[in-house]
mmCIF file of C-alpha atoms in Angstrom:
data_model
loop_
_atom_site.group_PDB
_atom_site.id
_atom_site.type_symbol
_atom_site.label_atom_id
_atom_site.label_comp_id
_atom_site.label_asym_id
_atom_site.label_seq_id
_atom_site.Cartn_x
_atom_site.Cartn_y
_atom_site.Cartn_z
ATOM 1 C CA MET O 25 32.635 44.145 61.839
ATOM 2 C CA THR O 26 32.501 45.100 58.192
ATOM 3 C CA VAL O 27 30.757 43.271 55.423
ATOM 4 C CA GLN O 28 34.098 42.293 53.951
ATOM 5 C CA GLN O 29 35.103 40.686 57.237
ATOM 6 C CA ARG O 30 31.915 38.660 57.543
ATOM 7 C CA ALA O 31 31.861 37.438 53.976
ATOM 8 C CA PRO O 32 34.524 34.694 54.333
ATOM 9 C CA HIS O 33 32.590 33.170 57.222
ATOM 10 C CA GLN O 34 29.235 33.006 55.391
ATOM 11 C CA GLN O 35 27.980 29.582 54.474
ATOM 12 C CA PRO O 36 27.928 28.909 50.725
ATOM 13 C CA ALA O 37 24.523 29.160 49.141
ATOM 14 C CA ALA O 38 22.678 25.862 48.902
ATOM 15 C CA PRO O 39 22.286 24.579 45.354
ATOM 16 C CA ALA O 40 18.859 24.921 43.796
ATOM 17 C CA PRO O 41 16.778 21.846 44.553
ATOM 18 C CA ARG O 42 16.282 19.496 41.636
ATOM 19 C CA ARG O 43 12.899 18.160 40.747
ATOM 20 C CA PRO O 44 12.788 14.607 42.090
ATOM 21 C CA GLY O 45 12.714 12.009 39.408
ATOM 22 C CA GLY O 46 13.046 14.549 36.580
ATOM 23 C CA ARG O 47 15.694 12.561 34.744
ATOM 24 C CA ASP O 48 13.734 9.357 35.281
ATOM 25 C CA ARG O 49 10.585 10.926 33.859
ATOM 26 C CA LEU O 50 12.518 12.201 30.848
ATOM 27 C CA GLY O 51 13.895 8.719 30.255
ATOM 28 C CA ALA O 52 10.410 7.280 30.594
ATOM 29 C CA ARG O 53 9.060 9.716 28.008
ATOM 30 C CA LEU O 54 11.836 8.794 25.600
ATOM 31 C CA LEU O 55 11.239 5.117 26.245
ATOM 32 C CA ARG O 56 7.539 5.462 25.593
ATOM 33 C CA GLY O 57 7.879 7.517 22.444
ATOM 34 C CA PRO O 58 9.464 7.083 19.025
ATOM 35 C CA VAL O 59 12.366 5.118 20.501
ATOM 36 C CA VAL O 60 10.060 2.205 21.294
ATOM 37 C CA TRP O 61 8.357 2.425 17.900
ATOM 38 C CA GLY O 62 11.648 2.504 16.029
ATOM 39 C CA ALA O 63 13.038 -0.383 18.061
ATOM 40 C CA GLY O 64 9.805 -2.311 17.511
ATOM 41 C CA LEU O 65 9.913 -1.825 13.736
ATOM 42 C CA ALA O 66 13.565 -2.874 13.590
ATOM 43 C CA LEU O 67 12.849 -5.934 15.736
ATOM 44 C CA LEU O 68 9.871 -6.854 13.551
ATOM 45 C CA ALA O 69 11.900 -6.595 10.320
ATOM 46 C CA LEU O 70 14.698 -8.680 11.827
ATOM 47 C CA SER O 71 12.219 -11.239 13.173
ATOM 48 C CA VAL O 72 10.568 -11.671 9.777
ATOM 49 C CA ALA O 73 13.922 -12.041 8.019
ATOM 50 C CA VAL O 74 15.227 -14.600 10.515
ATOM 51 C CA ALA O 75 11.949 -16.537 10.724
ATOM 52 C CA VAL O 76 11.904 -17.020 6.956
ATOM 53 C CA THR O 77 15.315 -18.714 7.132
ATOM 54 C CA ILE O 78 14.144 -21.347 9.641
ATOM 55 C CA GLY O 79 13.055 -24.605 8.060
ATOM 56 C CA PRO O 80 14.303 -27.710 6.270
ATOM 57 C CA ALA O 81 15.842 -25.760 3.370
ATOM 58 C CA ARG O 82 19.093 -23.950 4.168
ATOM 59 C CA ILE O 83 18.440 -20.242 3.608
ATOM 60 C CA SER O 84 20.355 -17.260 4.958
ATOM 61 C CA VAL O 85 19.179 -13.792 5.882
ATOM 62 C CA GLY O 86 21.106 -12.489 2.888
ATOM 63 C CA ASP O 87 19.115 -14.807 0.627
ATOM 64 C CA VAL O 88 15.896 -13.408 2.066
ATOM 65 C CA TRP O 89 16.898 -9.793 1.406
ATOM 66 C CA ALA O 90 18.116 -10.720 -2.076
ATOM 67 C CA ALA O 91 14.811 -12.406 -2.926
ATOM 68 C CA VAL O 92 12.798 -9.469 -1.597
ATOM 69 C CA GLY O 93 14.937 -7.008 -3.541
ATOM 70 C CA SER O 94 14.581 -9.055 -6.701
ATOM 71 C CA HIS O 95 10.782 -9.122 -6.509
ATOM 72 C CA LEU O 96 10.758 -5.388 -5.804
ATOM 73 C CA GLY O 97 12.768 -4.768 -8.959
ATOM 74 C CA LEU O 98 16.056 -3.941 -7.225
ATOM 75 C CA GLY O 99 18.232 -6.404 -9.099
ATOM 76 C CA ASP O 100 18.753 -10.107 -9.640
ATOM 77 C CA SER O 101 18.799 -12.245 -6.485
ATOM 78 C CA GLY O 102 21.067 -14.927 -7.969
ATOM 79 C CA LEU O 103 18.959 -17.637 -6.289
ATOM 80 C CA THR O 104 17.700 -20.776 -7.965
ATOM 81 C CA PRO O 105 13.959 -20.815 -8.808
ATOM 82 C CA ILE O 106 13.339 -23.387 -6.075
ATOM 83 C CA ARG O 107 15.029 -21.372 -3.340
ATOM 84 C CA ASP O 108 13.372 -18.187 -4.541
ATOM 85 C CA GLY O 109 9.989 -19.938 -4.524
ATOM 86 C CA ILE O 110 10.522 -21.253 -0.989
ATOM 87 C CA ILE O 111 11.257 -17.750 0.234
ATOM 88 C CA TRP O 112 8.762 -15.702 -1.742
ATOM 89 C CA ASN O 113 5.828 -18.060 -2.263
ATOM 90 C CA LEU O 114 5.909 -20.262 0.855
ATOM 91 C CA ARG O 115 7.601 -18.739 3.881
ATOM 92 C CA MET O 116 7.332 -15.001 3.300
ATOM 93 C CA PRO O 117 3.505 -14.836 2.916
ATOM 94 C CA ARG O 118 3.030 -17.039 5.961
ATOM 95 C CA THR O 119 5.431 -15.024 8.107
ATOM 96 C CA LEU O 120 3.976 -11.688 7.048
ATOM 97 C CA LEU O 121 0.424 -12.908 7.645
ATOM 98 C CA ALA O 122 1.500 -14.027 11.115
ATOM 99 C CA ALA O 123 2.761 -10.496 11.759
ATOM 100 C CA VAL O 124 -0.469 -8.954 10.455
ATOM 101 C CA CYS O 125 -2.633 -11.329 12.501
ATOM 102 C CA GLY O 126 -0.624 -10.696 15.658
ATOM 103 C CA ALA O 127 -0.828 -6.935 15.214
ATOM 104 C CA GLY O 128 -4.526 -6.989 14.340
ATOM 105 C CA LEU O 129 -5.612 -9.254 17.187
ATOM 106 C CA ALA O 130 -3.576 -7.251 19.698
ATOM 107 C CA VAL O 131 -5.066 -3.946 18.501
ATOM 108 C CA CYS O 132 -8.604 -5.347 18.604
ATOM 109 C CA GLY O 133 -8.014 -6.645 22.123
ATOM 110 C CA THR O 134 -6.756 -3.244 23.268
ATOM 111 C CA VAL O 135 -9.790 -1.457 21.854
ATOM 112 C CA MET O 136 -12.259 -3.995 23.250
ATOM 113 C CA GLN O 137 -10.747 -3.860 26.742
ATOM 114 C CA SER O 138 -10.945 -0.061 26.787
ATOM 115 C CA LEU O 139 -14.327 0.223 25.114
ATOM 116 C CA LEU O 140 -15.995 -2.381 27.332
ATOM 117 C CA ARG O 141 -13.913 -1.514 30.429
ATOM 118 C CA ASN O 142 -13.192 -5.196 30.868
ATOM 119 C CA PRO O 143 -9.568 -6.399 31.214
ATOM 120 C CA LEU O 144 -10.653 -9.895 30.138
ATOM 121 C CA ALA O 145 -12.190 -8.766 26.835
ATOM 122 C CA ASP O 146 -10.569 -10.007 23.639
ATOM 123 C CA PRO O 147 -11.357 -9.809 19.896
ATOM 124 C CA PHE O 148 -13.631 -12.854 20.129
ATOM 125 C CA VAL O 149 -15.898 -11.479 22.864
ATOM 126 C CA LEU O 150 -18.488 -10.549 20.207
ATOM 127 C CA GLY O 151 -18.805 -14.130 19.012
ATOM 128 C CA VAL O 152 -16.991 -13.424 15.746
ATOM 129 C CA SER O 153 -14.771 -16.508 15.950
ATOM 130 C CA SER O 154 -17.724 -18.818 16.646
ATOM 131 C CA GLY O 155 -19.633 -17.403 13.700
ATOM 132 C CA ALA O 156 -16.584 -17.804 11.477
ATOM 133 C CA SER O 157 -16.248 -21.424 12.587
ATOM 134 C CA THR O 158 -19.877 -22.108 11.698
ATOM 135 C CA GLY O 159 -19.467 -20.466 8.304
ATOM 136 C CA ALA O 160 -16.369 -22.511 7.533
ATOM 137 C CA VAL O 161 -18.064 -25.754 8.598
ATOM 138 C CA VAL O 162 -21.142 -24.986 6.501
ATOM 139 C CA VAL O 163 -18.961 -24.581 3.401
ATOM 140 C CA VAL O 164 -16.632 -27.537 4.040
ATOM 141 C CA VAL O 165 -19.042 -30.096 5.481
ATOM 142 C CA LEU O 166 -22.435 -29.172 4.022
ATOM 143 C CA GLY O 167 -21.033 -27.962 0.695
ATOM 144 C CA VAL O 168 -23.021 -24.736 0.685
ATOM 145 C CA GLY O 169 -22.079 -22.634 -2.317
ATOM 146 C CA GLY O 170 -21.506 -25.600 -4.602
ATOM 147 C CA GLY O 171 -17.730 -25.133 -4.587
ATOM 148 C CA ALA O 172 -17.952 -21.427 -5.450
ATOM 149 C CA LEU O 173 -17.241 -20.397 -1.860
ATOM 150 C CA SER O 174 -13.886 -21.020 -0.196
ATOM 151 C CA ILE O 175 -13.454 -21.797 3.468
ATOM 152 C CA SER O 176 -12.175 -18.238 4.027
ATOM 153 C CA THR O 177 -15.241 -16.732 2.362
ATOM 154 C CA GLY O 178 -17.569 -18.922 4.393
ATOM 155 C CA ALA O 179 -15.762 -18.006 7.609
ATOM 156 C CA PHE O 180 -15.923 -14.302 6.803
ATOM 157 C CA LEU O 181 -19.646 -14.421 6.059
ATOM 158 C CA GLY O 182 -20.296 -16.443 9.205
ATOM 159 C CA ALA O 183 -18.372 -13.914 11.293
ATOM 160 C CA LEU O 184 -20.440 -11.053 9.885
ATOM 161 C CA VAL O 185 -23.693 -12.913 10.586
ATOM 162 C CA SER O 186 -22.612 -13.583 14.175
ATOM 163 C CA PHE O 187 -21.679 -9.938 14.707
ATOM 164 C CA ALA O 188 -25.031 -8.810 13.277
ATOM 165 C CA VAL O 189 -26.802 -11.122 15.736
ATOM 166 C CA VAL O 190 -24.805 -9.632 18.625
ATOM 167 C CA MET O 191 -25.591 -6.059 17.603
ATOM 168 C CA LEU O 192 -29.291 -6.808 17.146
ATOM 169 C CA LEU O 193 -29.552 -8.664 20.434
ATOM 170 C CA SER O 194 -27.630 -6.059 22.427
ATOM 171 C CA HIS O 195 -29.762 -3.278 20.917
ATOM 172 C CA THR O 196 -32.986 -4.970 21.951
ATOM 173 C CA LEU O 197 -31.567 -5.435 25.476
ATOM 174 C CA GLY O 198 -30.687 -1.767 25.880
ATOM 175 C CA GLY O 199 -27.311 -1.391 24.182
ATOM 176 C CA THR O 200 -25.259 -0.879 27.347
ATOM 177 C CA THR O 201 -21.747 -2.246 27.720
ATOM 178 C CA ASP O 202 -22.717 -5.218 29.853
ATOM 179 C CA ARG O 203 -25.525 -6.073 27.427
ATOM 180 C CA VAL O 204 -23.044 -6.146 24.531
ATOM 181 C CA VAL O 205 -20.850 -8.599 26.449
ATOM 182 C CA LEU O 206 -23.816 -10.785 27.371
ATOM 183 C CA ALA O 207 -25.055 -10.767 23.776
ATOM 184 C CA GLY O 208 -21.575 -11.784 22.633
ATOM 185 C CA VAL O 209 -21.490 -14.686 25.077
ATOM 186 C CA ALA O 210 -24.940 -15.844 23.932
ATOM 187 C CA SER O 211 -23.934 -15.644 20.269
ATOM 188 C CA MET O 212 -20.694 -17.511 20.979
ATOM 189 C CA GLN O 213 -22.578 -20.364 22.610
ATOM 190 C CA LEU O 214 -25.178 -20.487 19.841
ATOM 191 C CA PHE O 215 -22.739 -20.697 16.944
ATOM 192 C CA SER O 216 -20.413 -23.060 18.824
ATOM 193 C CA ALA O 217 -23.363 -25.401 19.306
ATOM 194 C CA LEU O 218 -24.279 -25.150 15.608
ATOM 195 C CA THR O 219 -20.692 -25.938 14.618
ATOM 196 C CA SER O 220 -20.551 -28.987 16.873
ATOM 197 C CA PHE O 221 -23.931 -30.227 15.653
ATOM 198 C CA ILE O 222 -22.950 -29.980 11.972
ATOM 199 C CA VAL O 223 -19.589 -31.680 12.532
ATOM 200 C CA MET O 224 -21.113 -34.509 14.559
ATOM 201 C CA THR O 225 -23.994 -35.229 12.178
ATOM 202 C CA ALA O 226 -22.563 -34.578 8.705
ATOM 203 C CA ALA O 227 -18.747 -34.671 8.710
ATOM 204 C CA ASP O 228 -16.539 -37.675 8.084
ATOM 205 C CA ALA O 229 -13.269 -38.309 9.915
ATOM 206 C CA GLU O 230 -11.086 -36.473 7.396
ATOM 207 C CA GLN O 231 -13.349 -33.421 7.299
ATOM 208 C CA THR O 232 -13.550 -33.351 11.089
ATOM 209 C CA ARG O 233 -9.762 -33.387 11.423
ATOM 210 C CA GLY O 234 -9.326 -30.639 8.823
ATOM 211 C CA VAL O 235 -11.990 -28.424 10.398
ATOM 212 C CA LEU O 236 -10.583 -28.949 13.893
ATOM 213 C CA PHE O 237 -7.066 -28.028 12.745
ATOM 214 C CA TRP O 238 -8.396 -24.847 11.131
ATOM 215 C CA LEU O 239 -10.492 -23.948 14.186
ATOM 216 C CA LEU O 240 -7.368 -24.085 16.369
ATOM 217 C CA GLY O 241 -5.583 -21.618 14.102
ATOM 218 C CA SER O 242 -3.431 -22.407 11.087
ATOM 219 C CA LEU O 243 -1.299 -20.236 8.821
ATOM 220 C CA GLY O 244 -0.407 -23.050 6.441
ATOM 221 C CA GLY O 245 -1.251 -22.664 2.773
ATOM 222 C CA VAL O 246 -1.817 -18.897 2.852
ATOM 223 C CA GLY O 247 -0.879 -16.720 -0.104
ATOM 224 C CA TRP O 248 -0.184 -13.115 -0.939
ATOM 225 C CA THR O 249 -3.899 -12.413 -1.445
ATOM 226 C CA ASP O 250 -4.542 -13.173 2.229
ATOM 227 C CA VAL O 251 -1.628 -10.962 3.251
ATOM 228 C CA TRP O 252 -2.725 -7.938 1.228
ATOM 229 C CA LEU O 253 -6.382 -8.241 2.236
ATOM 230 C CA CYS O 254 -5.677 -8.561 5.955
ATOM 231 C CA ALA O 255 -2.976 -5.860 5.847
ATOM 232 C CA ALA O 256 -5.374 -3.430 4.144
ATOM 233 C CA VAL O 257 -8.101 -4.035 6.732
ATOM 234 C CA LEU O 258 -5.518 -3.691 9.528
ATOM 235 C CA ALA O 259 -4.309 -0.349 8.134
ATOM 236 C CA VAL O 260 -7.864 1.018 7.981
ATOM 237 C CA THR O 261 -8.679 -0.263 11.474
ATOM 238 C CA LEU O 262 -5.503 1.123 13.024
ATOM 239 C CA THR O 263 -6.146 4.511 11.389
ATOM 240 C CA VAL O 264 -9.708 4.632 12.719
ATOM 241 C CA CYS O 265 -8.637 3.565 16.209
ATOM 242 C CA LEU O 266 -5.802 6.113 16.344
ATOM 243 C CA GLY O 267 -8.315 8.752 15.296
ATOM 244 C CA HIS O 268 -10.386 7.778 18.340
ATOM 245 C CA ALA O 269 -7.392 7.530 20.707
ATOM 246 C CA ARG O 270 -8.492 10.370 22.984
ATOM 247 C CA THR O 271 -12.028 9.015 22.978
ATOM 248 C CA LEU O 272 -10.732 5.637 24.141
ATOM 249 C CA ASP O 273 -8.829 7.435 26.904
ATOM 250 C CA ALA O 274 -12.100 9.023 27.990
ATOM 251 C CA PHE O 275 -13.862 5.640 28.044
ATOM 252 C CA ALA O 276 -11.395 4.541 30.730
ATOM 253 C CA PHE O 277 -13.361 6.725 33.170
ATOM 254 C CA GLY O 278 -16.723 5.258 32.172
ATOM 255 C CA GLN O 279 -19.442 6.066 29.657
ATOM 256 C CA ASP O 280 -20.949 8.849 31.780
ATOM 257 C CA ALA O 281 -17.585 10.571 32.151
ATOM 258 C CA ALA O 282 -16.939 10.188 28.416
ATOM 259 C CA ALA O 283 -20.331 11.703 27.610
ATOM 260 C CA ALA O 284 -19.618 14.594 30.001
ATOM 261 C CA LEU O 285 -16.419 15.246 28.055
ATOM 262 C CA GLY O 286 -18.427 15.592 24.842
ATOM 263 C CA VAL O 287 -18.005 12.086 23.439
ATOM 264 C CA ASN O 288 -20.881 10.695 21.392
ATOM 265 C CA VAL O 289 -20.881 7.379 23.218
ATOM 266 C CA GLY O 290 -23.366 5.532 21.021
ATOM 267 C CA ARG O 291 -21.800 6.496 17.698
ATOM 268 C CA THR O 292 -18.254 5.887 18.922
ATOM 269 C CA ARG O 293 -19.122 2.469 20.258
ATOM 270 C CA ILE O 294 -20.789 1.407 17.001
ATOM 271 C CA VAL O 295 -17.898 2.660 14.859
ATOM 272 C CA LEU O 296 -15.211 0.964 16.936
ATOM 273 C CA LEU O 297 -17.153 -2.275 17.428
ATOM 274 C CA CYS O 298 -17.873 -2.562 13.696
ATOM 275 C CA THR O 299 -14.282 -1.743 12.761
ATOM 276 C CA THR O 300 -12.702 -4.237 15.141
ATOM 277 C CA ALA O 301 -15.280 -6.908 14.254
ATOM 278 C CA LEU O 302 -14.502 -6.480 10.550
ATOM 279 C CA LEU O 303 -10.762 -6.860 11.182
ATOM 280 C CA THR O 304 -11.306 -9.880 13.431
ATOM 281 C CA ALA O 305 -13.518 -11.488 10.786
ATOM 282 C CA ALA O 306 -10.874 -10.955 8.102
ATOM 283 C CA LEU O 307 -8.112 -12.400 10.292
ATOM 284 C CA VAL O 308 -10.147 -15.406 11.424
ATOM 285 C CA SER O 309 -11.229 -16.173 7.869
ATOM 286 C CA SER O 310 -7.570 -16.376 6.808
ATOM 287 C CA ALA O 311 -5.903 -17.942 9.846
ATOM 288 C CA GLY O 312 -8.619 -19.442 12.035
ATOM 289 C CA ALA O 313 -9.211 -18.626 15.689
ATOM 290 C CA ILE O 314 -5.892 -17.773 17.352
ATOM 291 C CA GLY O 315 -6.585 -17.157 21.008
ATOM 292 C CA PHE O 316 -4.815 -15.270 23.818
ATOM 293 C CA VAL O 317 -3.022 -12.807 21.522
ATOM 294 C CA GLY O 318 -5.724 -10.167 21.906
ATOM 295 C CA LEU O 319 -6.074 -10.919 25.613
ATOM 296 C CA VAL O 320 -2.464 -10.959 26.847
ATOM 297 C CA LEU O 321 -0.543 -8.618 24.530
ATOM 298 C CA PRO O 322 -2.489 -5.422 25.420
ATOM 299 C CA HIS O 323 -1.572 -5.903 29.082
ATOM 300 C CA ALA O 324 2.082 -6.436 28.200
ATOM 301 C CA ALA O 325 2.098 -3.317 26.012
ATOM 302 C CA ARG O 326 0.504 -1.212 28.758
ATOM 303 C CA ALA O 327 3.267 -2.257 31.125
ATOM 304 C CA LEU O 328 5.779 -0.971 28.567
ATOM 305 C CA THR O 329 4.260 2.271 27.353
ATOM 306 C CA GLY O 330 1.416 3.271 29.683
ATOM 307 C CA SER O 331 -2.312 3.743 29.058
ATOM 308 C CA PRO O 332 -2.662 6.661 26.555
ATOM 309 C CA HIS O 333 -3.902 5.026 23.374
ATOM 310 C CA ARG O 334 -1.965 7.230 20.974
ATOM 311 C CA ARG O 335 1.196 5.525 22.242
ATOM 312 C CA LEU O 336 -0.389 2.246 23.276
ATOM 313 C CA LEU O 337 -1.968 1.192 19.971
ATOM 314 C CA PRO O 338 1.214 1.279 17.799
ATOM 315 C CA VAL O 339 3.284 -0.442 20.489
ATOM 316 C CA THR O 340 0.598 -3.106 20.938
ATOM 317 C CA ALA O 341 0.519 -3.736 17.192
ATOM 318 C CA LEU O 342 4.298 -4.146 17.001
ATOM 319 C CA THR O 343 4.386 -6.370 20.087
ATOM 320 C CA GLY O 344 1.642 -8.619 18.728
ATOM 321 C CA ALA O 345 3.310 -8.847 15.315
ATOM 322 C CA VAL O 346 6.702 -9.903 16.705
ATOM 323 C CA PHE O 347 5.072 -12.319 19.140
ATOM 324 C CA LEU O 348 3.013 -14.200 16.544
ATOM 325 C CA VAL O 349 5.879 -14.349 14.025
ATOM 326 C CA TRP O 350 7.935 -16.361 16.513
ATOM 327 C CA VAL O 351 4.973 -18.396 17.748
ATOM 328 C CA ASP O 352 4.182 -19.468 14.179
ATOM 329 C CA THR O 353 7.840 -20.295 13.577
ATOM 330 C CA LEU O 354 7.796 -22.481 16.672
ATOM 331 C CA ALA O 355 4.506 -24.103 15.650
ATOM 332 C CA ARG O 356 5.779 -25.174 12.226
ATOM 333 C CA THR O 357 9.203 -26.392 13.332
ATOM 334 C CA VAL O 358 8.982 -27.833 16.854
ATOM 335 C CA LEU O 359 7.530 -31.172 15.660
ATOM 336 C CA ASP O 360 8.761 -31.027 12.060
ATOM 337 C CA PRO O 361 7.481 -32.421 9.712
ATOM 338 C CA GLN O 362 4.236 -32.333 11.700
ATOM 339 C CA GLU O 363 2.750 -28.901 12.293
ATOM 340 C CA VAL O 364 1.176 -27.763 15.562
ATOM 341 C CA PRO O 365 -1.861 -25.439 15.343
ATOM 342 C CA VAL O 366 -0.846 -21.882 16.157
ATOM 343 C CA GLY O 367 -3.724 -21.479 18.607
ATOM 344 C CA VAL O 368 -2.382 -24.355 20.696
ATOM 345 C CA VAL O 369 1.037 -22.703 21.027
ATOM 346 C CA THR O 370 -0.432 -19.275 21.862
ATOM 347 C CA ALA O 371 -2.530 -20.881 24.603
ATOM 348 C CA LEU O 372 0.445 -22.764 26.060
ATOM 349 C CA ILE O 373 2.464 -19.537 26.155
ATOM 350 C CA GLY O 374 -0.391 -17.144 26.873
ATOM 351 C CA VAL O 375 -1.880 -18.782 29.946
ATOM 352 C CA PRO O 376 1.302 -18.658 32.096
ATOM 353 C CA ALA O 377 2.073 -15.144 30.829
ATOM 354 C CA PHE O 378 -1.427 -13.982 31.699
ATOM 355 C CA VAL O 379 -1.151 -15.455 35.199
ATOM 356 C CA VAL O 380 2.104 -13.539 35.719
ATOM 357 C CA ILE O 381 0.498 -10.299 34.473
ATOM 358 C CA LEU O 382 -2.488 -10.748 36.787
ATOM 359 C CA HIS O 383 -0.159 -11.440 39.711
ATOM 360 C CA ARG O 384 1.884 -8.287 39.052
ATOM 361 C CA THR O 385 -1.302 -6.255 38.625
ATOM 362 C CA ARG O 386 -2.588 -7.492 41.983
ATOM 363 C CA ARG O 387 0.678 -6.540 43.695
ATOM 364 C CA ASN O 388 0.908 -3.146 41.933
ATOM 365 C CA PRO O 389 -2.667 -1.930 41.403
#
């Protein structure tokens, strides 16, 4: 039989096998890349614009953009001075500071969890919030500074003192990761006790209520100075952390593995701890202690974009910013005209969310 006679009876060649999951992996890479960042930025801008419109005064999204354009020199907004003042001087600084605080706390939580290899670490693990509380109470209740120091300045100085105590104590104990955590816990208990002692022995009822409201987190009464200061510190911190993204990836395998890969463990730890502590101190001094943002949001961001910090840090910042913008909006409107401390709302939302995350992590290790 000739070749020509056999050819019609030959089976057609099997198609080349496709790599399993190739299209899915491509979609995952697109999802975890600039698409997520662009969507996050668009969602953040829309969230800020809509959140500013929510309140007793009737304001539209168009009014918000007109007011912003007017103050940026892009034309006349056509709004009355009162409506323009509500947007630009009252709601916009508060909403933007909420976004900055959410982004900053989430970034600090991500870095602390990777640096300390502890999924329960948050920005306050170094006792910064307790030190800030003591500093604020010393200024408000004891009158230290003779009126020259504001509550934000006192809180910032107290946070720095607390962090210095943690660094000194952890260094004397050996400087290892677990010693840093233990020193942070000890400092937190010390400054919490000092705060309680001062409030109980020297504060009147009005001062106690004001201090307690601030300690639970409050974005009321903030101005553009707070926004610019916190935003500048956040920009520096995010730049430093992104510069150490690969180093943070190496820390996921432990300090010994990171050192074997050429990482200067001691210097890196000091730089990142100091940077995140400075940002946390700035945020706490402006908005008080807002819990659960730095604990829960990093886990949510990892579920979305994976563990590499070059992708994780920007997504975490955007997620935290959007989250706290809406939490603050809820806090100032749910019991209007009474305002709920932001930290109370984040705890009420954060605890159930964290339980769900832990449950999913246990099922899918």
